[in-house]
Coordinates of C-alpha atoms and ligand atoms in Angstrom, one line a residue:
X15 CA -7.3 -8.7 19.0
X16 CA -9.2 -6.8 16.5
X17 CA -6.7 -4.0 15.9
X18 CA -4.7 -6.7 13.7
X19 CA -7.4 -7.8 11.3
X20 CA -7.8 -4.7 8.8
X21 CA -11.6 -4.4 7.7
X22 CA -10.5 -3.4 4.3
X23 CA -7.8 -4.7 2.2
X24 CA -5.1 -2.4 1.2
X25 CA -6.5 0.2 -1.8
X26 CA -3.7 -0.7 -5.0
X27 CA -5.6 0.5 -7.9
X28 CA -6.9 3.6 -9.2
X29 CA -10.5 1.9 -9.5
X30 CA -10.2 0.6 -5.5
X31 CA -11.1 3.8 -3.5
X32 CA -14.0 4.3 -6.4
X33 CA -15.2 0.8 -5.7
X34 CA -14.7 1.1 -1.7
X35 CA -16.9 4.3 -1.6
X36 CA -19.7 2.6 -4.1
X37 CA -19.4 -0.4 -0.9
X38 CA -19.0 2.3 1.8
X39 CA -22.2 4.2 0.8
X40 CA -23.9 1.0 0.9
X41 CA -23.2 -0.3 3.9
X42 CA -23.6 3.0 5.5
X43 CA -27.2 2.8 4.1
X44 CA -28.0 -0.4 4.9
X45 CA -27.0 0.1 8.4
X46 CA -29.2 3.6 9.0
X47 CA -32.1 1.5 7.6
X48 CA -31.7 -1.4 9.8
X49 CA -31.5 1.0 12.4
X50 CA -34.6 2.8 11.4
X51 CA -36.5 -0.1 11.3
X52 CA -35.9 -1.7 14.1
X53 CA -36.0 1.5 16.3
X54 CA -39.5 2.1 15.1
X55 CA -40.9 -1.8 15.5
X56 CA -39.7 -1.1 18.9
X57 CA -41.4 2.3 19.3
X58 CA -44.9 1.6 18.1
X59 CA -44.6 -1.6 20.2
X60 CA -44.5 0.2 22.7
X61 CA -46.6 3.2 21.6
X62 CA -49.3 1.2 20.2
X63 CA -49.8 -1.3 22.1
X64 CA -53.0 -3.0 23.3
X65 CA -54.4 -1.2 26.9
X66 CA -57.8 -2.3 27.7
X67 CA -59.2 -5.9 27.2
X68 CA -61.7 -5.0 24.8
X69 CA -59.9 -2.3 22.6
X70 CA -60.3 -1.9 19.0
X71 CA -57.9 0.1 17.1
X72 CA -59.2 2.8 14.3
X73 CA -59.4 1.3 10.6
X74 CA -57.3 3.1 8.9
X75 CA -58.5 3.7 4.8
X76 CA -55.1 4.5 3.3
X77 CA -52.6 7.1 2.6
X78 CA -51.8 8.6 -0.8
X79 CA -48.8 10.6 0.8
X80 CA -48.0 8.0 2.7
X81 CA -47.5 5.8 -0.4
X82 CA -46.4 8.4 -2.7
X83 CA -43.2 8.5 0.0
X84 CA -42.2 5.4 0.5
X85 CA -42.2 4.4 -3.3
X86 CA -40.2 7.9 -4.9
X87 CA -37.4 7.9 -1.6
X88 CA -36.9 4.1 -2.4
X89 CA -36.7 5.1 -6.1
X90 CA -34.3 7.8 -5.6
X91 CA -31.7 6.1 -3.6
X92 CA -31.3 2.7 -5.7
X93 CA -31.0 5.5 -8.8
X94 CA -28.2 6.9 -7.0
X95 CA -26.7 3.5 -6.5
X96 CA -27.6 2.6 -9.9
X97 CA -26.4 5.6 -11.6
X98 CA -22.7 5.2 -9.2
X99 CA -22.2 1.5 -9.7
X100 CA -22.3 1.6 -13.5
X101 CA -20.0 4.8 -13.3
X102 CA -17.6 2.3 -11.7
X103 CA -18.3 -0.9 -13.8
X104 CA -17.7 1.3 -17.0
X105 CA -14.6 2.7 -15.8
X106 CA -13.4 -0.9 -15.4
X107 CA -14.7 -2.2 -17.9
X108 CA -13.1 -0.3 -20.7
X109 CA -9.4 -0.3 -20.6
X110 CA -7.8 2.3 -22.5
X111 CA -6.4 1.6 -25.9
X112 CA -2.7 2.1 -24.6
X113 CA -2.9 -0.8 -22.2
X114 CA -0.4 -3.1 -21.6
X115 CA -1.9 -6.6 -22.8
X116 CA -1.9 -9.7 -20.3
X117 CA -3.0 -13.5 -21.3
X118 CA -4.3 -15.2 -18.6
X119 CA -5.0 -19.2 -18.8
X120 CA -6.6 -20.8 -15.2
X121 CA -6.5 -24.5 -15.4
X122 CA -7.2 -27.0 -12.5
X123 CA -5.3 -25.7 -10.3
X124 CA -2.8 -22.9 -11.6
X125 CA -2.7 -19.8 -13.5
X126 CA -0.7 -19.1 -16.3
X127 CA -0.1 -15.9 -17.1
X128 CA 2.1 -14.1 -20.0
X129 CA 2.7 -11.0 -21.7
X130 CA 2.6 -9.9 -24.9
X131 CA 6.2 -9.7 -25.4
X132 CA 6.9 -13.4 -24.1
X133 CA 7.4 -13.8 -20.7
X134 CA 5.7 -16.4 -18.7
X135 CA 4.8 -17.2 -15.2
X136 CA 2.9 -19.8 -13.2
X137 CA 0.9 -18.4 -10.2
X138 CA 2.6 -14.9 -10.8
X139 CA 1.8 -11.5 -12.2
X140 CA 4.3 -8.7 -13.1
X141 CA 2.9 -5.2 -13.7
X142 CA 4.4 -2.2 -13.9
X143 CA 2.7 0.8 -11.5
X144 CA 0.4 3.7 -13.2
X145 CA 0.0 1.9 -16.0
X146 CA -3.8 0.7 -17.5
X147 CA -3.3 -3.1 -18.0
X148 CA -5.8 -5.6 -19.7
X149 CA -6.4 -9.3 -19.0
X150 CA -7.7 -11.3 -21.6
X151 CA -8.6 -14.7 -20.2
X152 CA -9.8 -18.3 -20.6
X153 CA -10.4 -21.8 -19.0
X154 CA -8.6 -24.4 -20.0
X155 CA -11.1 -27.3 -18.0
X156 CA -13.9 -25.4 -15.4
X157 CA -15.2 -22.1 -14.1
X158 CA -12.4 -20.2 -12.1
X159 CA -12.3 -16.8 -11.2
X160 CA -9.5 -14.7 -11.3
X161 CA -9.8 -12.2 -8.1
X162 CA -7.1 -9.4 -6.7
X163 CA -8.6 -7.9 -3.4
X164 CA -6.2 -5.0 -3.4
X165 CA -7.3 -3.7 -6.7
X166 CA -11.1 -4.7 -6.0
X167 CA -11.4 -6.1 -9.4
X168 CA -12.6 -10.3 -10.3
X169 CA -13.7 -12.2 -13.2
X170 CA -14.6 -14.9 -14.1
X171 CA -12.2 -17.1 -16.3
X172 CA -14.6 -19.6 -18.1
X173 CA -13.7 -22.8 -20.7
X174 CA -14.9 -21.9 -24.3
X175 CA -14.8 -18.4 -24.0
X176 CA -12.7 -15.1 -23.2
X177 CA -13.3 -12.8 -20.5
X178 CA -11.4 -9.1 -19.9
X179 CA -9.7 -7.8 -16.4
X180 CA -8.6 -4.4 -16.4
X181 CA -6.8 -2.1 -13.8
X182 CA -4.0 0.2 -13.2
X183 CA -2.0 -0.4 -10.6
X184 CA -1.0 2.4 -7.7
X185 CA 1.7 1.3 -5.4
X186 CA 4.1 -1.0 -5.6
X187 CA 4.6 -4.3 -3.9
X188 CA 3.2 -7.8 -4.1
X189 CA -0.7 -8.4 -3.8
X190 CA -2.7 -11.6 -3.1
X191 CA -3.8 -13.3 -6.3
X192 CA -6.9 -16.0 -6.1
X193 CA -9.3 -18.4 -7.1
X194 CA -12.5 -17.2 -6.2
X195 CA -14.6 -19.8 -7.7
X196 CA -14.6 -23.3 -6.3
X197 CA -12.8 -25.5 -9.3
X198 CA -12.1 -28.8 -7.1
X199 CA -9.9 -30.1 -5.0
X200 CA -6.9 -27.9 -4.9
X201 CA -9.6 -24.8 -5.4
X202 CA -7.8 -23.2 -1.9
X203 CA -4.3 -23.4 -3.3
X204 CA -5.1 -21.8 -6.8
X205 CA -2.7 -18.4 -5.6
X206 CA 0.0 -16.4 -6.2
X207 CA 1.6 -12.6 -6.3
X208 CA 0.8 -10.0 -8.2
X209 CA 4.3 -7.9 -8.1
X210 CA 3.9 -4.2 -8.7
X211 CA 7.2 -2.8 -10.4
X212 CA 8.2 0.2 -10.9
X213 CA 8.2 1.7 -14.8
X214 CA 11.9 1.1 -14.5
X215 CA 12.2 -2.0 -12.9
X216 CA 9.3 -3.4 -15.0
X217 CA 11.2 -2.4 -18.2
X218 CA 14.3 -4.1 -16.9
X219 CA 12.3 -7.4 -16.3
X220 CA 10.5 -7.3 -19.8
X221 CA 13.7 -6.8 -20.8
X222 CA 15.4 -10.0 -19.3
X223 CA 16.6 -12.6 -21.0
X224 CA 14.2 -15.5 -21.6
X225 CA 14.5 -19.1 -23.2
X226 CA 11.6 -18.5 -25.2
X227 CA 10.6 -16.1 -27.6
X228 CA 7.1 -13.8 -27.3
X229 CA 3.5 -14.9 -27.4
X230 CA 2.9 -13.9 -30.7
X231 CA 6.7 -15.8 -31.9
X232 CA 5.4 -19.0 -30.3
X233 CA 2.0 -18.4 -32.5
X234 CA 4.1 -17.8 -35.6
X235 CA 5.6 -21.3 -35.3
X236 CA 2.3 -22.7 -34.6
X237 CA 1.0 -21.1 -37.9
X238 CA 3.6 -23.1 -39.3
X239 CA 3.3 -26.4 -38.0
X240 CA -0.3 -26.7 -37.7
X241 CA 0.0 -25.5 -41.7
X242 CA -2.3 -22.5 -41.2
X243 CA 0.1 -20.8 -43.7
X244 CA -0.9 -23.3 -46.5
X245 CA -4.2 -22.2 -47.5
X246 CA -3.9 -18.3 -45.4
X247 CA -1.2 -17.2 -47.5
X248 CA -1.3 -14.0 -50.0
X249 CA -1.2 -16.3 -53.1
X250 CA -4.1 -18.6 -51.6
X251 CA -7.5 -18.4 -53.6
X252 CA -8.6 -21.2 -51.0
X253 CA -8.4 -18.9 -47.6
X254 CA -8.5 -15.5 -47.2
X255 CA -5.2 -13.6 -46.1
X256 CA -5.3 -12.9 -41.8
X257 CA -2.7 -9.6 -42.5
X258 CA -3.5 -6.5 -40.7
X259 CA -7.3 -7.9 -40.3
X260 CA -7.3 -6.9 -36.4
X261 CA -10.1 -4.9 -35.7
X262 CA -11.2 -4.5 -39.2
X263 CA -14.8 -5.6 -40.2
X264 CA -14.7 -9.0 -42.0
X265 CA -17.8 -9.6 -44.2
X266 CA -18.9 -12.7 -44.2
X267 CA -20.8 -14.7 -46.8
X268 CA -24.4 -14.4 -45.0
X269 CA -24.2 -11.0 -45.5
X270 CA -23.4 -10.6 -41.9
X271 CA -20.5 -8.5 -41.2
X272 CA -17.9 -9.8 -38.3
X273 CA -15.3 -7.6 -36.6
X274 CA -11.9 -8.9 -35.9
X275 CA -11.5 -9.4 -31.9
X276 CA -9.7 -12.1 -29.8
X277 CA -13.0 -13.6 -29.8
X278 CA -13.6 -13.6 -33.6
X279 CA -9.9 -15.2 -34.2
X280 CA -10.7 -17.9 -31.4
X281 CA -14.3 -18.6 -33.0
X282 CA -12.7 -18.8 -36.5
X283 CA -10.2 -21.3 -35.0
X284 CA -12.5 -23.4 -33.3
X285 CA -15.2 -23.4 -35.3
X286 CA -14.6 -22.3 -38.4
X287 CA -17.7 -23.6 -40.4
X288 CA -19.9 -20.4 -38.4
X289 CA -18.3 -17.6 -39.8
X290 CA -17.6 -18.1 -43.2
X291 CA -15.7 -14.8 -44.8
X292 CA -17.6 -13.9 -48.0
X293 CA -16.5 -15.5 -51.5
X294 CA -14.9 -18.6 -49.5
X295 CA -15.7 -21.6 -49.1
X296 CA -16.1 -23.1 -46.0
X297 CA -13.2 -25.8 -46.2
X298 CA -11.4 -25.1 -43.6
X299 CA -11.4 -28.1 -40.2
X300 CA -12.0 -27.4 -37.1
X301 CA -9.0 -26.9 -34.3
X302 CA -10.9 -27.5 -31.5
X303 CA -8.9 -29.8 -29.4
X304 CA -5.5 -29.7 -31.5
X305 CA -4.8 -26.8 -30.1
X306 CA -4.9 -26.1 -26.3
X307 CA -6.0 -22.6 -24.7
X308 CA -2.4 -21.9 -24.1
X309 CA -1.3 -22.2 -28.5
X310 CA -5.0 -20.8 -28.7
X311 CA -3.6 -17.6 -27.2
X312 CA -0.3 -18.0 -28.7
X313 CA -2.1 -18.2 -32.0
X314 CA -4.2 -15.2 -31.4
X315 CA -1.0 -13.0 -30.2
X316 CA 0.6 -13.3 -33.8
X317 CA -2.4 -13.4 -36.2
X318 CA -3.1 -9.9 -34.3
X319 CA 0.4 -8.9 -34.7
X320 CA 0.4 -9.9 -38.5
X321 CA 0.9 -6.6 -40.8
X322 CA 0.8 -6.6 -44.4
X323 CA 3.5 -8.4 -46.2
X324 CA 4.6 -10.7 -42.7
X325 CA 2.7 -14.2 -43.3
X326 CA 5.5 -16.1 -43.0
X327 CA 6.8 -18.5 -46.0
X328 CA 5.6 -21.7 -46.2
X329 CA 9.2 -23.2 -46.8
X330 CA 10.6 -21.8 -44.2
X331 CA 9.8 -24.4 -41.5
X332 CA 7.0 -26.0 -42.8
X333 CA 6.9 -26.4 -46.6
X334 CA 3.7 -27.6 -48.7
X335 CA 1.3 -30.1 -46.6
X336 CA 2.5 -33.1 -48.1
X337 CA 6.0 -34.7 -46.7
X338 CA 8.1 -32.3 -45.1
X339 CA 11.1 -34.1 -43.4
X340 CA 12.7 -31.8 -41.0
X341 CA 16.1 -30.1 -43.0
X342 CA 18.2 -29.7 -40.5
X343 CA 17.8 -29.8 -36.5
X344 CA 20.1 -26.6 -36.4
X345 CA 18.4 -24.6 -38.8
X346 CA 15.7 -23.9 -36.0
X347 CA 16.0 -20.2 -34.9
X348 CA 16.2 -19.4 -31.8
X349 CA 14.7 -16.1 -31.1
Ligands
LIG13 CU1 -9.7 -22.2 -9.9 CU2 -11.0 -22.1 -7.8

C-alpha cells in the first residue's frame, strides 16, 4: 500500500537535492537521538533501579566533564546545521542577475502570474528548464503563500508589500503549484501547474501571439492615463524625471539616500509623501487604491524599463490634465 505513496516529492530544481539533504541530515539526527534517549531511560531503569527496601543512592556532587560534553557536542552539531541551512537559504535567496523575471499576484482565490514580456496566466506558470528565474510577488487582499514541492522553495505572498521566489528549474514537465497559507474559503483550491519547457519550446511560447501587449506596455499606458507623465516628464520642474533611475541611488530631501528597487517604485506610488527626492516638493497624491496590485506591477515593469530619452509624450494618448476628449477610437495602437 505504501510502495505508492513516495516519501519525497520529485527533486525539480537545482536547489531541491541541497534542501533534501539539509532535511535528510536532520531527520537522520533527530531519529539517532530519539533513539539514544530512549534506549538509555530504558537501560538505567533497569540498571539503576531500586533493590532493597531501605536503599539510598550515592549523592552525586557534579561533573565538570560531564557538563563540558553535553554543552560543546550540542553546540557543534546546531553550528553545523546552522552553518548548512544558511548555505542553502543564500543560494535561494539571491537569484542571479541574468534571471528571467516573473510577477506574481495571489488574490482570494487565484494566482496571477506574468512575465516580463507580456504573457499572462491564471493558476499557471511557464518556465523554461536550467534557467535561474525570480518571482516578485504581492497580495492583492490576505496572506497567501506561494509553494512548489518539487523545487522545495515557498514564500509568502503578503498585501502591502513584495516578496522574491527564486529557482531554476531541472527537468521538464508539469509540477504542483499551491497555496500554503490558509486565505479562506476556497484556500484548498488556490492550485495550478507549473510547466517546465524546454529552452526551445519556451522561446516558442514567449514568442506566441498574444492579445495584449508586455507588462511593462500595459504600464506605459497606465503612465498615461493616470497622467504620471504630466508632472514626470524631462521638461517638468514639478517631478523629477523616472528615466534609467532603476537601481540608481535616489537622494532624497532628508538627506537620506534611497535606492531604486521594485519596492522603492511601489513605496513612491503608494505613498509618495515618505520619500521625497531632494529639491522637490512633495506634491505629488497618493495612488493607493487607484491602482490595483495587478497596474501596480504593470506600472513598475515600465518605469524599470524606461531609458533615457523614452517618457512617453504627453499628447500622444493623454494630452495636458485638463480636458482630453479621446481623438479618435482607431488611433489606439495595438501592440
Ligand atoms: Cu491563498 Cu491559501
Amino acid at each position: 500500500m505504501f510502495a505508492q505513496v513516495p516519501l519525497w516529492p520529485e527533486q525539480a530544481s537545482t536547489i531541491a537535492p541541497r534542501v533534501d539533504a539539509v532535511t535528510s541530515f536532520l531527520l537522520a539526527l533527530t531519529t539517532f537521538f530519539t533513539i539514544l534517549i530512549f534506549t538509555l531511560v530504558i537501560f538505567f531503569a533497569i540498571k539503576y533501579r531500586r533493590r532493597a527496601e531501605n536503599e539510598v543512592p550515592r549523592p552525586v556532587a557534579g561533573s565538570m566533564r560531564l557538563e563540558l560534553t553535553w554543552t560543546i557536542i550540542p553546540l557543534l552539531i546546531v553550528m553545523v546545521i546552522f552553518v548548512w541551512g544558511t548555505d542553502v537559504y543564500f543560494e535561494m535567496a539571491r537569484p542571479p542577475e541574468n534571471a528571467l523575471e516573473v510577477y506574481v499576484v495571489g488574490k482570494q482565490w487565484m494566482w496571477y502570474t506574468q512575465h516580463v514580456s507580456g504573457q499572462r496566466q491564471n493558476q499557471g506558470l511557464t518556465v523554461p528548464i536550467g534557467r535561474p528565474v525570480r518571482l516578485t510577488m504581492t497580495s492583492q487582499d490576505v496572506i497567501h503563500n506561494f509553494s512548489i514541492p518539487a523545487f522545495r522553495v515557498k514564500m509568502d505572498v503578503v498585501p502591502g508589500m513584495t516578496t522574491t521566489l527564486s529557482f531554476t528549474p531541472t527537468r521538464t514537465g508539469k509540477f504542483h503549484l499551491f497555496c500554503a497559507e490558509y486565505c479562506g474559503t476556497n484556500h484548498s483550491r488556490m492550485v495550478g501547474w507549473v510547466t517546465v519547457l524546454s529552452q526551445s519550446d519556451f522561446q516558442q511560447w514567449l514568442d506566441s501571439p498574444r492579445a495584449d501587449g508586455s507588462a511593462a506596455d500595459a504600464g506605459r499606458k497606465l503612465f498615461q492615463k493616470l497622467l504620471c507623465v504630466t508632472c514626470h516628464n524631462r521638461d517638468s520642474q514639478r517631478a523629477p524625471s523616472l528615466e534609467g533611475i532603476y537601481r540608481t541611488e535616489r537622494p532624497l530631501d532628508d538627506g537620506k539616500v534611497a535606492f531604486a528597487d521594485d519596492e522603492y517604485y511601489r513605496q513612491s506610488i503608494l505613498y509618495p509623501d515618505k520619500q521625497v527626492r531632494a529639491g522637490f516638493k512633495p506634491i505629488m497624491p497618493s495612488y493607493k487604491g487607484q491602482v490595483n496590485e495587478v497596474e501596480l506591477l504593470q506600472l513598475i515593469a515600465f518605469l524599470k524599463a524606461l531609458g533615457p530619452g523614452q517618457t512617453p509624450p504627453r499628447t500622444e494618448e493623454t494630452g495636458p490634465p485638463a480636458v482630453t476628449p479621446d481623438p479618435q477610437p482607431s488611433s489606439k495602437k495595438k501592440q
